Short mmCIF file of C-alpha atoms in Angstrom, two decimals:
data_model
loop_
_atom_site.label_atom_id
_atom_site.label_comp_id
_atom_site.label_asym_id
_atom_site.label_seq_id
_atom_site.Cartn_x
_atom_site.Cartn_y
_atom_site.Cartn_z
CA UNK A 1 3.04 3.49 15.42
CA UNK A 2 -0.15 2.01 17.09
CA UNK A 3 -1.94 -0.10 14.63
CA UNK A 4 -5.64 -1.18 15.11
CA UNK A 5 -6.86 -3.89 13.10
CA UNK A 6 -10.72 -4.19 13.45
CA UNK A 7 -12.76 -7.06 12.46
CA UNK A 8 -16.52 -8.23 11.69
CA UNK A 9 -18.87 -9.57 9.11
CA UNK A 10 -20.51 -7.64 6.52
CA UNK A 11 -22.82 -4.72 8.00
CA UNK A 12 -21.32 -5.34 11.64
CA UNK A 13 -20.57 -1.98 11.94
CA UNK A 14 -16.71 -2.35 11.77
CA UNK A 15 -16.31 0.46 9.51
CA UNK A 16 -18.87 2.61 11.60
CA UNK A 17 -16.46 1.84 14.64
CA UNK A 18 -13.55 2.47 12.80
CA UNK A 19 -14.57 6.01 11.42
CA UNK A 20 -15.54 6.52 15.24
CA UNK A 21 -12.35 5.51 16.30
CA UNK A 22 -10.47 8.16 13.55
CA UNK A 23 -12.93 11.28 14.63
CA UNK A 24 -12.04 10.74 17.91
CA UNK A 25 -8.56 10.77 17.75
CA UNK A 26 -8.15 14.16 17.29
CA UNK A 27 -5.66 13.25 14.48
CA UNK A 28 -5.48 14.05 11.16
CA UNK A 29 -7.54 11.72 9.14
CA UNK A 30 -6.68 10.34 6.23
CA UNK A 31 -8.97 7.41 4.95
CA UNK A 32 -7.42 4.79 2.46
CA UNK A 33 -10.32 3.56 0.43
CA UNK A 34 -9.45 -0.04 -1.28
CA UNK A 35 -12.38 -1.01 -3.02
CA UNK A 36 -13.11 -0.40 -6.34
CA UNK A 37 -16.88 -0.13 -7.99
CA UNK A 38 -16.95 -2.91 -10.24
CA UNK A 39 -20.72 -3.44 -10.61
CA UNK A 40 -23.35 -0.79 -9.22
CA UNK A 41 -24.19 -2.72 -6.27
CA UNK A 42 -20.24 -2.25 -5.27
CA UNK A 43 -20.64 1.79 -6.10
CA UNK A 44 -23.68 2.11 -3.70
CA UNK A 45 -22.16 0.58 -1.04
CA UNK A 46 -18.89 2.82 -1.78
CA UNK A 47 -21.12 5.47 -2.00
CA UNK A 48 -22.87 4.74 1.59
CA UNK A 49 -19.31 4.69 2.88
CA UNK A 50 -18.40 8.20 1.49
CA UNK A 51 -20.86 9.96 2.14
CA UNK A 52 -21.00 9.32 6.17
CA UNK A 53 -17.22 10.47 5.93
CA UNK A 54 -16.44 14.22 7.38
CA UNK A 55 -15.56 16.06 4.42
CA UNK A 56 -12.50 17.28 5.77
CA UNK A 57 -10.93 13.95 5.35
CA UNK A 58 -8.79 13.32 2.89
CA UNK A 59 -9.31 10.26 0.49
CA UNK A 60 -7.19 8.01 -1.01
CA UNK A 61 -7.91 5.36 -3.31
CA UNK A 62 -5.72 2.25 -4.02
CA UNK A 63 -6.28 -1.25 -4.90
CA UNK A 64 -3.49 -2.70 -5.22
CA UNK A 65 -0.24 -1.01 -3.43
CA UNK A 66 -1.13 -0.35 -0.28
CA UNK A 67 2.09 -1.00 1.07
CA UNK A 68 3.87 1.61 -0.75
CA UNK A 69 0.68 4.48 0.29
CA UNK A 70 0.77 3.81 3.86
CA UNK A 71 4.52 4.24 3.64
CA UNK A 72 3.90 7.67 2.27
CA UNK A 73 1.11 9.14 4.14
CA UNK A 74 1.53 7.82 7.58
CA UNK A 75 2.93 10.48 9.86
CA UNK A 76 3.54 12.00 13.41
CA UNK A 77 0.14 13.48 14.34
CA UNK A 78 -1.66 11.58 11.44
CA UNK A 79 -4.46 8.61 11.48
CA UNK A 80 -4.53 6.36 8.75
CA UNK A 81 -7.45 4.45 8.62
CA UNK A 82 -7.93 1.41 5.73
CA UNK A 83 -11.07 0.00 4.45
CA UNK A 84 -10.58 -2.80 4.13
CA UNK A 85 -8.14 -5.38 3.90
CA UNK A 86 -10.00 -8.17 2.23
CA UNK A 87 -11.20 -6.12 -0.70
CA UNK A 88 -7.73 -5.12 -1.06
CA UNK A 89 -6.92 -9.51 -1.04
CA UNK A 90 -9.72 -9.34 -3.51
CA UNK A 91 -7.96 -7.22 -5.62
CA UNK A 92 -4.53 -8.73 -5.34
CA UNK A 93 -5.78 -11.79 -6.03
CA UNK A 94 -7.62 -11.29 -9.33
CA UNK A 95 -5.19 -8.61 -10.40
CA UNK A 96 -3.57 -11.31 -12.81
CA UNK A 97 -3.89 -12.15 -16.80
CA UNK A 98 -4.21 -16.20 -16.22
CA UNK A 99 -8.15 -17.96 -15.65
CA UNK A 100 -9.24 -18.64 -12.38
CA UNK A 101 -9.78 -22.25 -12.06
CA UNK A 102 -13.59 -24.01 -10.92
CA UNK A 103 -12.07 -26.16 -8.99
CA UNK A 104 -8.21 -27.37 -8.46
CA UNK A 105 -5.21 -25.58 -7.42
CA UNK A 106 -5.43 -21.49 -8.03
CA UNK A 107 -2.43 -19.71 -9.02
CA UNK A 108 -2.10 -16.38 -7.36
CA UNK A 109 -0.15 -13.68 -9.25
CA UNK A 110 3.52 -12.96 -8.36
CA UNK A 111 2.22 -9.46 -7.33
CA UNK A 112 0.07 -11.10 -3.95
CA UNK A 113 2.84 -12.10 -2.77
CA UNK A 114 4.91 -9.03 -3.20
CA UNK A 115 1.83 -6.77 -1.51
CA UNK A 116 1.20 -9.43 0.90
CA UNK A 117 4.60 -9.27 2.37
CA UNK A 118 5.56 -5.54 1.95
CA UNK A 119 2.16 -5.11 3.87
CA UNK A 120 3.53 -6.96 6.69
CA UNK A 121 7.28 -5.98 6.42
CA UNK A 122 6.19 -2.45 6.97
CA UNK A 123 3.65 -3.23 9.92
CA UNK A 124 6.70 -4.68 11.19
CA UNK A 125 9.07 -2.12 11.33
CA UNK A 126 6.39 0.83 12.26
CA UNK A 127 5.29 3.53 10.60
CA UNK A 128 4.75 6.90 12.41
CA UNK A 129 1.21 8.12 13.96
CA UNK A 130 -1.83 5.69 14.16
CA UNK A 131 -3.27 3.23 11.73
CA UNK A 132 -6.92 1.83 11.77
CA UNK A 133 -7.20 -1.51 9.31
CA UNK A 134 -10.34 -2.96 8.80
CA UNK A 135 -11.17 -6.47 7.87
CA UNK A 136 -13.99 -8.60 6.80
CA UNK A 137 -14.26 -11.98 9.36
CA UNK A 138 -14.96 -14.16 6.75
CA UNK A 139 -14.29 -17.77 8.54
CA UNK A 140 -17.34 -18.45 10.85
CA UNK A 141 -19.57 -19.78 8.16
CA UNK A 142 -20.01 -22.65 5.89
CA UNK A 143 -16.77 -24.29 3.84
CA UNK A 144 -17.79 -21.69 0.63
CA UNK A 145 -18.09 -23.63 -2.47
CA UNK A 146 -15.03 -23.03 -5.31
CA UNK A 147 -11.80 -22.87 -5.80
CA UNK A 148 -11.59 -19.10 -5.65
CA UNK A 149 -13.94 -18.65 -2.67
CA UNK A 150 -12.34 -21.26 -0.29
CA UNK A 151 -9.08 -20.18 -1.39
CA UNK A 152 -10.07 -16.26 -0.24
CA UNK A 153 -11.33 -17.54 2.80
CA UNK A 154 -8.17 -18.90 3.60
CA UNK A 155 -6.13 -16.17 2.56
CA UNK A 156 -8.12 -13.63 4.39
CA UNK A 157 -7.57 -15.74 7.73
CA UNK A 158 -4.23 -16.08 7.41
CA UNK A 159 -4.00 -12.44 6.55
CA UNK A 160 -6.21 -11.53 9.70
CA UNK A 161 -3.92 -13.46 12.10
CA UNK A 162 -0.79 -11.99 10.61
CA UNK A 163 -1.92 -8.52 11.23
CA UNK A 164 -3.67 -9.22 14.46
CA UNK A 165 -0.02 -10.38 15.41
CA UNK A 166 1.55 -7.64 14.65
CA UNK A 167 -1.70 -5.01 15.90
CA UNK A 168 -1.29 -3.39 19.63
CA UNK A 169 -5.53 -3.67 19.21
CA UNK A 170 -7.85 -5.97 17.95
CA UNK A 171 -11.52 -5.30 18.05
CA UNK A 172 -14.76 -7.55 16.62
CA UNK A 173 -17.63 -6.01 15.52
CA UNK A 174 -20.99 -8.09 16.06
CA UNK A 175 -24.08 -6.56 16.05
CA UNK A 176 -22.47 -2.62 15.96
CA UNK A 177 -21.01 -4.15 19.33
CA UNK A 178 -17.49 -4.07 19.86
CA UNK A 179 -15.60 -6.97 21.67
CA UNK A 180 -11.36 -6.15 22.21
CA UNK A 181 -9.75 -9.42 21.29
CA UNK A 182 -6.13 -7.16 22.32
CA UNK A 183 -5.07 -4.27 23.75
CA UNK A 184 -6.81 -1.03 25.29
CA UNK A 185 -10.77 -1.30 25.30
CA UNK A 186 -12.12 1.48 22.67
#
């Protein structure tokens, strides 16, 4: 398996790359949507994303067990390419019953850890064909305020740097520019 995991901000153009990436391949493309619209802002912007995808693509949707997909559809002669990662974290992490705190400790559910881990298990044992992750960079601002939002910010680094471990590539967006942190230039 050759894994990419590509980084940037919001509207970076990470996604743009990644799709980019996928056509050119000459692979197979299958896309593995994470996101979920849960306001109509969040359905635009899945929209956008959609409809800039070749039709001939197949689509999967999954927030939650994306372990368990990738397992499944990645194969000789296929690309798998996710968007993204942190909406997937997003999803893990409020997929529970209990509150989420102001401020204070936050209690993740039992099932982040699970994904988390099977996520990374399976990146390290390889999967067949190609696989394209792509991930928000969320770290280069301002300490966010909350328990929830510094507590993502965290999780999604640590996240990014265990994948980027375990990725032959690793590209950051800025701009629509792309910068190879690792591996082949794109």
């Amino acid at each position: 398996m050759s894994a990419t995991l590509i980084l940037g901000g919001a509207r970076s153009g990470k996604s743009a790359l990644a799709e980019r990436l996928a056509r050119e391949s000459g692979r197979d493309v299958v896309y593995l949507a994470t996101a979920h619209a849960g306001d109509g802002e969040m359905g635009a912007r899945i929209a956008h994303h959609r409809a800039r995808r070749p039709a001939h693509w197949a689509t999967l949707e999954e927030p939650l067990a994306l372990a368990a997909l990738l397992r499944r559809e990645c194969t000789a002669g296929r690309l798998v390419l996710v968007d993204c990662l942190t909406l997937w974290l997003t999803n893990l992490m409020l997929c529970g019953d209990d509150p989420l705190p102001e401020a204070g400790d936050l209690l993740l559910p039992a099932r982040f850890d699970d994904e988390r881990a099977a996520l990374l298990e399976l990146l390290d044992a390889g999967l067949p064909g190609e696989l394209i992750l792509v991930s928000n960079e969320v770290g280069m601002g301002i300490v966010p305020l909350g328990a929830l939002s510094r507590r993502f910010a965290d999780e999604a680094g640590r996240l990014n740097q265990d994948v980027a471990a375990r990725a032959g590539r690793v590209i950051l967006v800025a701009a629509g520019l792309p910068l190879v942190l690792k591996g082949a230039p794109c």
